XYZ file of C-alpha atoms in Angstrom:
542
model
C 0.000 0.000 0.000
C 1.310 3.447 -0.878
C 2.489 5.688 1.927
C -0.133 8.254 2.994
C 0.489 11.968 3.220
C -0.662 14.248 6.027
C -3.513 15.450 3.786
C -4.843 11.899 3.585
C -4.981 11.750 7.367
C -7.152 14.837 7.753
C -9.484 13.960 4.885
C -12.428 11.590 5.134
C -10.250 8.488 5.068
C -10.339 5.188 3.200
C -11.235 2.208 5.345
C -7.592 1.193 5.601
C -6.823 4.279 7.687
C -9.857 4.134 9.948
C -9.931 1.583 12.733
C -12.757 1.862 15.249
C -11.923 2.455 18.916
C -12.919 0.087 21.689
C -16.494 -0.188 22.925
C -15.856 1.801 26.093
C -14.292 4.641 24.120
C -17.306 4.753 21.799
C -19.725 4.826 24.742
C -17.791 7.456 26.691
C -17.567 9.714 23.652
C -21.349 9.594 23.397
C -22.173 10.433 27.007
C -19.420 12.972 27.758
C -17.818 16.010 26.182
C -14.766 13.914 25.362
C -12.936 10.911 26.783
C -10.155 11.474 29.294
C -7.529 8.865 30.052
C -8.504 8.733 33.727
C -12.194 8.135 32.911
C -11.319 5.442 30.402
C -8.996 3.677 32.851
C -11.754 3.752 35.478
C -14.347 2.293 33.113
C -11.950 -0.356 31.786
C -11.282 -1.516 35.351
C -14.746 -1.147 36.888
C -17.147 -1.514 34.000
C -19.358 0.815 32.013
C -22.604 0.142 33.887
C -21.342 1.622 37.151
C -20.105 4.724 35.363
C -23.505 5.179 33.707
C -25.290 4.839 37.036
C -23.026 7.447 38.627
C -23.669 9.828 35.745
C -27.430 9.359 36.042
C -27.283 10.405 39.700
C -25.035 13.481 39.737
C -24.079 15.233 42.926
C -22.910 18.787 43.482
C -20.065 20.045 41.337
C -16.628 19.100 42.583
C -14.029 21.398 44.087
C -12.120 21.839 40.828
C -15.197 23.184 39.053
C -16.039 25.498 41.932
C -12.466 26.772 42.065
C -12.434 27.420 38.322
C -15.678 29.382 38.518
C -14.494 31.358 41.540
C -11.231 32.329 39.864
C -12.752 33.047 36.435
C -13.056 36.619 35.208
C -14.682 38.323 32.244
C -13.270 41.429 30.644
C -15.755 44.262 30.305
C -15.051 47.427 28.376
C -17.145 50.401 27.288
C -16.765 54.145 26.873
C -18.171 56.809 29.149
C -21.499 58.350 28.175
C -21.787 61.993 29.151
C -22.516 62.054 32.887
C -24.651 58.896 32.848
C -21.884 56.406 33.573
C -18.062 56.393 33.519
C -15.865 54.366 31.183
C -14.985 50.820 32.240
C -12.066 48.647 31.135
C -11.439 45.857 33.632
C -11.570 42.154 34.426
C -14.359 41.220 36.798
C -15.050 37.985 38.683
C -18.257 36.160 37.860
C -21.040 37.455 40.093
C -24.326 37.090 38.189
C -24.409 33.537 36.745
C -25.982 32.139 39.940
C -27.940 35.225 41.012
C -31.575 35.377 42.038
C -34.252 37.103 39.970
C -34.489 40.125 42.270
C -30.807 40.874 41.560
C -31.048 40.308 37.802
C -34.378 41.872 36.844
C -33.355 45.526 37.475
C -30.784 45.152 34.674
C -33.683 45.045 32.203
C -34.957 48.476 33.263
C -33.946 51.006 30.612
C -34.894 53.849 32.941
C -31.620 53.046 34.671
C -28.675 54.288 32.638
C -26.063 51.626 32.044
C -24.009 50.295 29.165
C -25.384 47.426 27.118
C -22.451 45.266 28.203
C -23.758 45.407 31.769
C -27.183 44.174 30.698
C -25.751 41.274 28.684
C -23.306 40.213 31.377
C -25.577 37.587 33.018
C -25.771 35.749 29.687
C -22.013 36.017 29.116
C -21.341 34.585 32.566
C -23.587 31.585 31.920
C -21.634 30.935 28.726
C -18.352 30.972 30.650
C -19.684 28.654 33.365
C -21.053 26.250 30.750
C -17.560 25.968 29.256
C -15.972 25.356 32.650
C -18.470 22.628 33.518
C -18.263 20.980 30.102
C -14.480 20.707 30.406
C -14.008 20.032 34.115
C -17.201 18.671 35.641
C -17.195 15.059 36.745
C -20.893 14.940 35.857
C -20.477 14.935 32.113
C -23.851 13.428 31.256
C -25.623 16.230 33.115
C -23.679 18.804 31.106
C -24.412 17.038 27.842
C -28.144 16.832 28.605
C -28.157 20.464 29.712
C -26.856 21.399 26.274
C -29.425 19.061 24.667
C -32.381 20.620 26.506
C -31.144 24.173 25.914
C -31.230 23.300 22.233
C -34.635 21.612 22.464
C -36.203 24.519 24.366
C -34.163 27.124 22.524
C -34.518 30.832 23.334
C -32.549 33.633 21.704
C -31.451 36.329 24.184
C -30.666 38.665 21.273
C -34.414 39.181 20.817
C -35.065 40.915 24.143
C -32.855 42.208 26.945
C -35.284 40.641 29.434
C -34.226 37.208 28.136
C -30.530 38.019 28.460
C -30.717 39.353 32.017
C -32.813 36.412 33.273
C -30.876 33.743 31.369
C -29.152 32.482 34.552
C -32.613 31.640 35.931
C -33.542 29.794 32.736
C -30.305 27.822 32.822
C -30.409 26.954 36.525
C -34.077 26.737 37.530
C -35.559 25.442 34.289
C -33.032 23.508 32.189
C -30.599 22.132 34.777
C -33.300 21.544 37.378
C -35.309 19.347 34.997
C -32.711 17.708 32.758
C -33.176 14.301 34.472
C -36.709 14.975 35.738
C -40.325 14.668 34.631
C -41.177 16.057 31.200
C -44.618 17.360 32.164
C -43.101 19.363 35.009
C -40.314 20.477 32.663
C -42.855 21.787 30.133
C -44.609 23.863 32.752
C -41.387 25.394 34.026
C -40.470 26.312 30.440
C -43.931 27.749 29.736
C -43.807 29.957 32.823
C -40.187 31.035 32.433
C -39.420 34.671 31.775
C -37.114 33.682 28.922
C -39.655 31.625 26.970
C -42.522 34.015 27.725
C -40.667 36.851 26.007
C -38.977 34.807 23.305
C -42.239 33.394 21.926
C -44.350 36.442 22.823
C -46.774 34.812 25.235
C -46.093 37.546 27.801
C -48.211 39.907 25.694
C -50.856 37.377 24.585
C -54.432 38.432 25.327
C -57.857 37.201 24.347
C -59.116 38.254 20.904
C -56.795 37.501 19.286
C -54.290 35.320 21.128
C -50.651 35.292 20.033
C -49.949 31.869 18.493
C -46.146 31.820 18.587
C -45.683 29.845 21.791
C -48.546 27.419 21.120
C -47.224 26.581 17.650
C -43.700 25.835 18.856
C -45.117 23.886 21.794
C -46.675 21.455 19.311
C -44.127 21.592 16.499
C -40.862 21.560 18.445
C -41.331 20.947 22.156
C -43.781 18.013 22.087
C -45.525 16.191 19.195
C -43.092 17.363 16.519
C -43.582 18.559 12.956
C -43.879 14.962 11.693
C -47.262 14.831 13.430
C -48.658 18.020 11.876
C -51.564 16.940 9.658
C -53.099 20.158 8.407
C -52.176 19.260 4.809
C -54.416 16.210 5.127
C -57.212 17.316 7.434
C -58.977 20.677 7.669
C -61.284 19.916 10.614
C -60.422 18.457 13.969
C -62.931 15.595 13.740
C -61.302 14.368 10.506
C -58.006 13.560 12.263
C -57.917 9.811 13.001
C -58.700 9.190 16.662
C -59.896 12.749 17.358
C -63.518 11.831 18.033
C -62.410 9.660 20.944
C -60.011 12.361 22.196
C -56.915 10.531 20.945
C -55.898 12.110 17.614
C -52.744 10.800 15.973
C -51.452 14.346 15.585
C -52.384 18.020 15.475
C -53.679 20.620 13.017
C -53.813 24.421 13.013
C -57.084 24.389 14.906
C -55.313 22.768 17.866
C -52.681 25.493 17.787
C -55.296 28.271 17.737
C -57.221 26.758 20.631
C -54.058 26.114 22.648
C -52.989 29.736 22.124
C -56.315 30.860 23.614
C -55.643 28.562 26.583
C -52.402 30.382 27.405
C -53.797 33.915 27.276
C -53.181 35.657 30.583
C -49.986 33.669 31.224
C -47.556 36.557 31.414
C -44.715 38.180 33.380
C -45.013 40.757 36.159
C -43.058 43.468 34.368
C -44.843 46.614 35.521
C -46.981 46.830 32.374
C -50.453 48.293 32.447
C -53.358 45.882 32.613
C -55.452 48.088 30.338
C -57.706 49.184 33.197
C -55.518 51.864 34.686
C -53.643 49.351 36.872
C -50.099 48.060 36.602
C -48.606 44.650 37.265
C -45.938 44.343 39.911
C -42.449 44.651 38.445
C -40.617 41.538 39.648
C -39.868 39.641 36.426
C -41.617 36.528 37.741
C -44.480 34.571 36.216
C -47.920 36.123 36.641
C -51.429 35.069 35.658
C -53.810 37.896 34.759
C -57.370 36.685 34.443
C -58.438 39.877 32.691
C -56.358 38.846 29.659
C -57.559 35.235 29.584
C -60.016 33.911 27.033
C -62.543 32.172 29.282
C -64.777 30.708 26.545
C -64.952 26.995 25.746
C -62.107 25.414 23.769
C -61.172 22.149 22.084
C -57.592 20.862 21.893
C -56.602 17.464 20.445
C -60.233 16.414 20.417
C -60.774 17.229 24.111
C -63.462 19.746 25.101
C -62.623 22.475 27.636
C -65.554 23.866 29.592
C -65.792 27.672 29.822
C -64.821 29.734 32.873
C -62.236 27.360 34.297
C -60.119 28.257 37.372
C -56.926 30.283 36.872
C -54.246 28.461 34.815
C -56.520 25.424 34.289
C -56.823 25.766 30.511
C -53.078 26.098 29.936
C -52.255 23.263 32.323
C -54.745 21.013 30.545
C -53.007 21.711 27.238
C -49.664 20.830 28.823
C -51.150 17.551 30.075
C -52.466 16.671 26.635
C -49.231 17.332 24.765
C -46.903 15.937 27.440
C -48.725 12.600 27.584
C -49.384 12.221 23.858
C -47.733 9.107 22.309
C -46.323 11.211 19.479
C -44.463 13.341 22.029
C -42.909 10.243 23.571
C -41.594 9.088 20.200
C -40.466 12.571 19.135
C -38.427 13.202 22.294
C -36.973 9.690 22.433
C -35.948 9.892 18.799
C -34.148 13.162 19.503
C -32.406 11.690 22.553
C -31.291 8.645 20.556
C -30.107 10.891 17.727
C -28.067 12.932 20.192
C -26.617 9.945 22.026
C -26.150 7.346 19.284
C -26.550 8.271 15.621
C -27.924 10.770 13.124
C -30.196 7.910 12.050
C -31.024 6.398 15.433
C -31.745 2.642 15.611
C -35.489 2.085 15.498
C -35.425 -0.663 18.116
C -33.797 1.637 20.682
C -36.203 4.471 19.857
C -39.139 2.084 20.271
C -37.841 0.710 23.572
C -37.064 4.178 24.940
C -40.536 5.356 23.933
C -42.073 2.543 25.958
C -39.979 3.480 29.001
C -40.964 7.132 28.580
C -44.689 6.323 28.477
C -44.558 3.916 31.432
C -42.791 6.575 33.508
C -45.005 9.529 32.548
C -45.783 10.249 36.221
C -42.322 9.384 37.509
C -40.417 12.437 38.813
C -37.328 10.912 37.137
C -38.952 10.047 33.798
C -36.126 11.468 31.706
C -33.452 9.727 33.790
C -35.149 6.345 33.361
C -35.426 6.842 29.609
C -31.803 7.929 29.240
C -30.731 4.922 31.351
C -32.473 2.608 28.882
C -30.689 4.247 25.928
C -27.255 4.162 27.580
C -27.595 0.518 28.607
C -28.573 -0.595 25.099
C -25.860 -2.474 23.204
C -26.029 0.161 20.459
C -24.375 2.734 22.720
C -21.067 0.865 22.272
C -21.406 0.143 18.557
C -20.910 1.900 15.255
C -18.115 4.427 15.657
C -18.308 7.466 13.364
C -22.091 7.787 13.355
C -21.975 11.308 14.822
C -19.780 14.326 14.233
C -18.743 16.454 17.182
C -20.383 19.847 17.346
C -17.870 22.714 17.599
C -18.623 22.936 21.327
C -17.916 19.212 21.764
C -14.837 19.402 19.570
C -13.134 22.101 21.611
C -14.281 20.703 24.968
C -13.010 17.233 24.034
C -9.649 18.646 22.941
C -9.255 20.541 26.196
C -10.270 17.488 28.224
C -7.985 14.983 26.525
C -4.967 17.332 26.752
C -5.694 18.156 30.437
C -5.520 21.835 29.567
C -5.585 24.668 32.062
C -8.487 26.431 30.366
C -9.578 30.040 30.856
C -12.791 30.715 28.901
C -13.523 34.215 27.672
C -16.204 35.983 25.646
C -13.962 35.700 22.561
C -14.938 32.039 22.367
C -18.415 33.064 21.257
C -16.997 34.607 18.109
C -14.851 31.558 17.379
C -17.886 29.308 17.788
C -19.897 31.516 15.423
C -17.321 30.894 12.693
C -17.962 27.164 13.014
C -21.732 27.568 12.883
C -22.299 27.060 16.617
C -24.242 30.049 17.963
C -23.771 29.437 21.654
C -27.012 30.480 23.411
C -28.090 32.718 20.547
C -29.412 30.458 17.792
C -31.915 32.786 16.066
C -34.905 30.467 15.567
C -36.826 28.238 18.009
C -35.545 25.073 16.287
C -32.163 25.076 17.992
C -29.003 23.868 16.227
C -29.367 21.053 13.687
C -28.209 17.717 15.094
C -26.802 16.144 11.956
C -23.386 15.825 10.355
C -24.051 17.679 7.095
C -24.631 20.964 8.922
C -21.282 20.819 10.729
C -19.122 19.546 7.863
C -19.352 22.220 5.184
C -16.048 23.293 3.637
C -16.091 26.697 5.378
C -16.909 25.370 8.831
C -14.315 22.578 8.553
C -11.579 25.134 7.936
C -12.701 27.069 11.013
C -12.763 23.856 13.064
C -9.198 23.046 12.073
C -7.934 26.584 12.639
C -9.428 26.966 16.100
C -8.219 23.600 17.351
C -4.732 24.189 15.968
C -4.698 27.725 17.341
C -5.692 26.600 20.820
C -2.845 24.090 20.904
C -0.309 26.595 19.672
C -1.557 29.208 22.132
C -2.637 31.645 19.439
C -6.286 32.194 20.425
C -5.970 34.812 23.177
C -4.103 32.317 25.386
C -7.293 30.492 26.326
C -5.475 27.288 27.268
C -2.147 26.260 28.768
C -0.701 22.743 28.684
C 1.792 20.698 30.687
C 2.638 17.989 28.181
C 5.758 16.838 30.013
C 3.737 15.892 33.096
C 1.561 13.642 30.947
C 4.452 11.695 29.385
C 5.532 8.596 31.303
C 9.233 8.618 30.373
C 11.910 9.770 27.971
C 11.398 8.705 24.362
C 14.373 7.633 22.282
C 12.835 8.254 18.872
C 10.284 10.539 17.343
C 8.203 7.515 16.361
C 7.862 6.470 20.019
C 6.597 9.922 20.973
C 4.202 10.053 18.051
C 2.809 6.625 18.928
C 2.281 7.634 22.569
C 0.446 10.864 21.779
C -1.570 9.361 18.947
C -2.887 6.636 21.225
C -3.548 9.128 24.043
C -5.439 11.645 21.907
C -7.370 9.139 19.790
C -7.724 6.587 22.632
C -6.478 3.787 20.395
C -3.365 2.694 18.518
C -3.197 3.407 14.800
C -1.616 1.449 11.915
C 2.075 1.950 11.250
C 1.478 3.851 8.015
C -0.692 6.330 9.942
C 1.929 7.145 12.579
C 4.720 6.904 9.990
C 3.076 9.659 7.941
C 2.765 11.816 11.059
C 6.388 11.204 12.065
C 7.774 11.982 8.612
C 5.772 15.195 8.459
C 6.979 16.343 11.868
C 10.571 15.322 11.033
C 10.331 17.233 7.750
C 10.733 14.097 5.665
C 13.451 12.485 7.765
C 13.234 9.023 9.301
C 10.641 8.280 11.984
C 13.524 6.729 13.942
C 15.074 10.155 14.361
C 16.488 10.500 17.886
C 14.520 13.018 19.932
C 14.793 14.390 23.460
C 11.797 15.089 25.689
C 12.535 18.801 25.384
C 12.538 18.596 21.581
C 9.404 16.488 21.602
C 7.593 19.041 23.788
C 8.126 21.668 21.092
C 6.380 19.654 18.400
C 3.598 18.117 20.521
C 1.184 21.036 19.855
C 1.604 20.550 16.107
C 1.199 16.787 16.454
C -1.984 17.056 18.508
C -3.227 19.809 16.215
C -2.958 17.457 13.248
C -4.605 14.627 15.193
C -7.465 16.945 16.135
C -8.111 17.597 12.433
C -8.506 13.926 11.549
C -11.844 12.111 11.270
C -10.570 9.893 14.109
C -11.000 12.883 16.435
C -13.740 14.867 14.680
C -16.152 11.925 14.603
C -17.519 9.849 17.425
């Protein structure tokens, strides 16, 4: 077989260059933000099942995470504005990411003069903390599911300052609180959250006519899914199969309209006028205003709602109907299997997970039980290369496997944008696509390579520092020995001789792979070596 060049290694490779990693490596890549050597050693010695069980029952963050958050700073800079506020150019410790609503809500008040950077700071701090936890938290599955649910229940803080200033509440008290919990309870927390209320305009929805934005996304994205939208086939609710008995197979526009009416009056106490010369309180918390609610009879998914129900009853009934619908179970389980296993998830695992989901509909740990089923399926250890790492996963996995001393900053947001990952500001309710073709365009691949290589060579604002010497077990006599060690460490498996030979020749500028090399000399070329490895499909895929 002909010798392969370095370009062959970073291209989608022929089968001869691609050997799958071990089962534990495949599984760990799917339930973490990247395999570390210590995690892999632990699983190889103690088994995968115990690791999964630990991950499904996370505890408080460990001391390393807490220390990283405590020592983290964010640079803030803006010019003075007349006599309204002075110029600022300083590094500040994180102080808002875990704040309560009463501390955050005043930042949304434009009657108070402050720079826009101050109002967006709560969001920026959550971004920084999410990076720290993704890289350093022991509870990797919780971080991965937090990212999954943020994407599923996507909000875009760019739409309204009120979303940006209350984003820490959305992250902590809605997404993280419920990521292993009960989906029906999760839905209600999302529906009542300040972030979702403003993002999908329900905060201003009143009877005659109701705003449909939230109700439509509730059906199309959050629950039944667009695959179960049947308006192209049926114009009237009673025509939908199963509707007469209150069990329609899916939804039509009429269900959306009626659901929107059910959520009128669900709003936020933001000091607005009620329309009768009175004002709401101005706390930023959820508020029900009966004067805005449409109290007439309704019909959703074939179920009749009597008129003049108690406060919140109509909206809660809609949440019951969509949360417990069989189509919702399949839609969510398919998304979970797509995230955890493959872009085309195995139908048998989706079917089994759907059954677990339905049987546990009243279980406070419904999501945990469903995820357990998926992670314990044999498919979780099979079929390497069925997913591509998102840019967030790619960088987190690189930092984890190299044991980097990582200092996240707001500049990361811009780097992620170049790779198509709009961290906490995806513009539409859909959230990021979860498929390989979106992440592997020619332009985004170049950005992926450049950022990874730049991080390793300390060119991206010195975001990461490395102690490669501490990770090497001993002196290496030849370049080939060093290349073999780092290849196996970064890719978590040995590679064929022609693979490492191509790497060695490239690093030795065409000289023999048996070139004598000192540890000091090897340290100088390790960033380039790992940079190349990070570009290969062996690292980009999982």
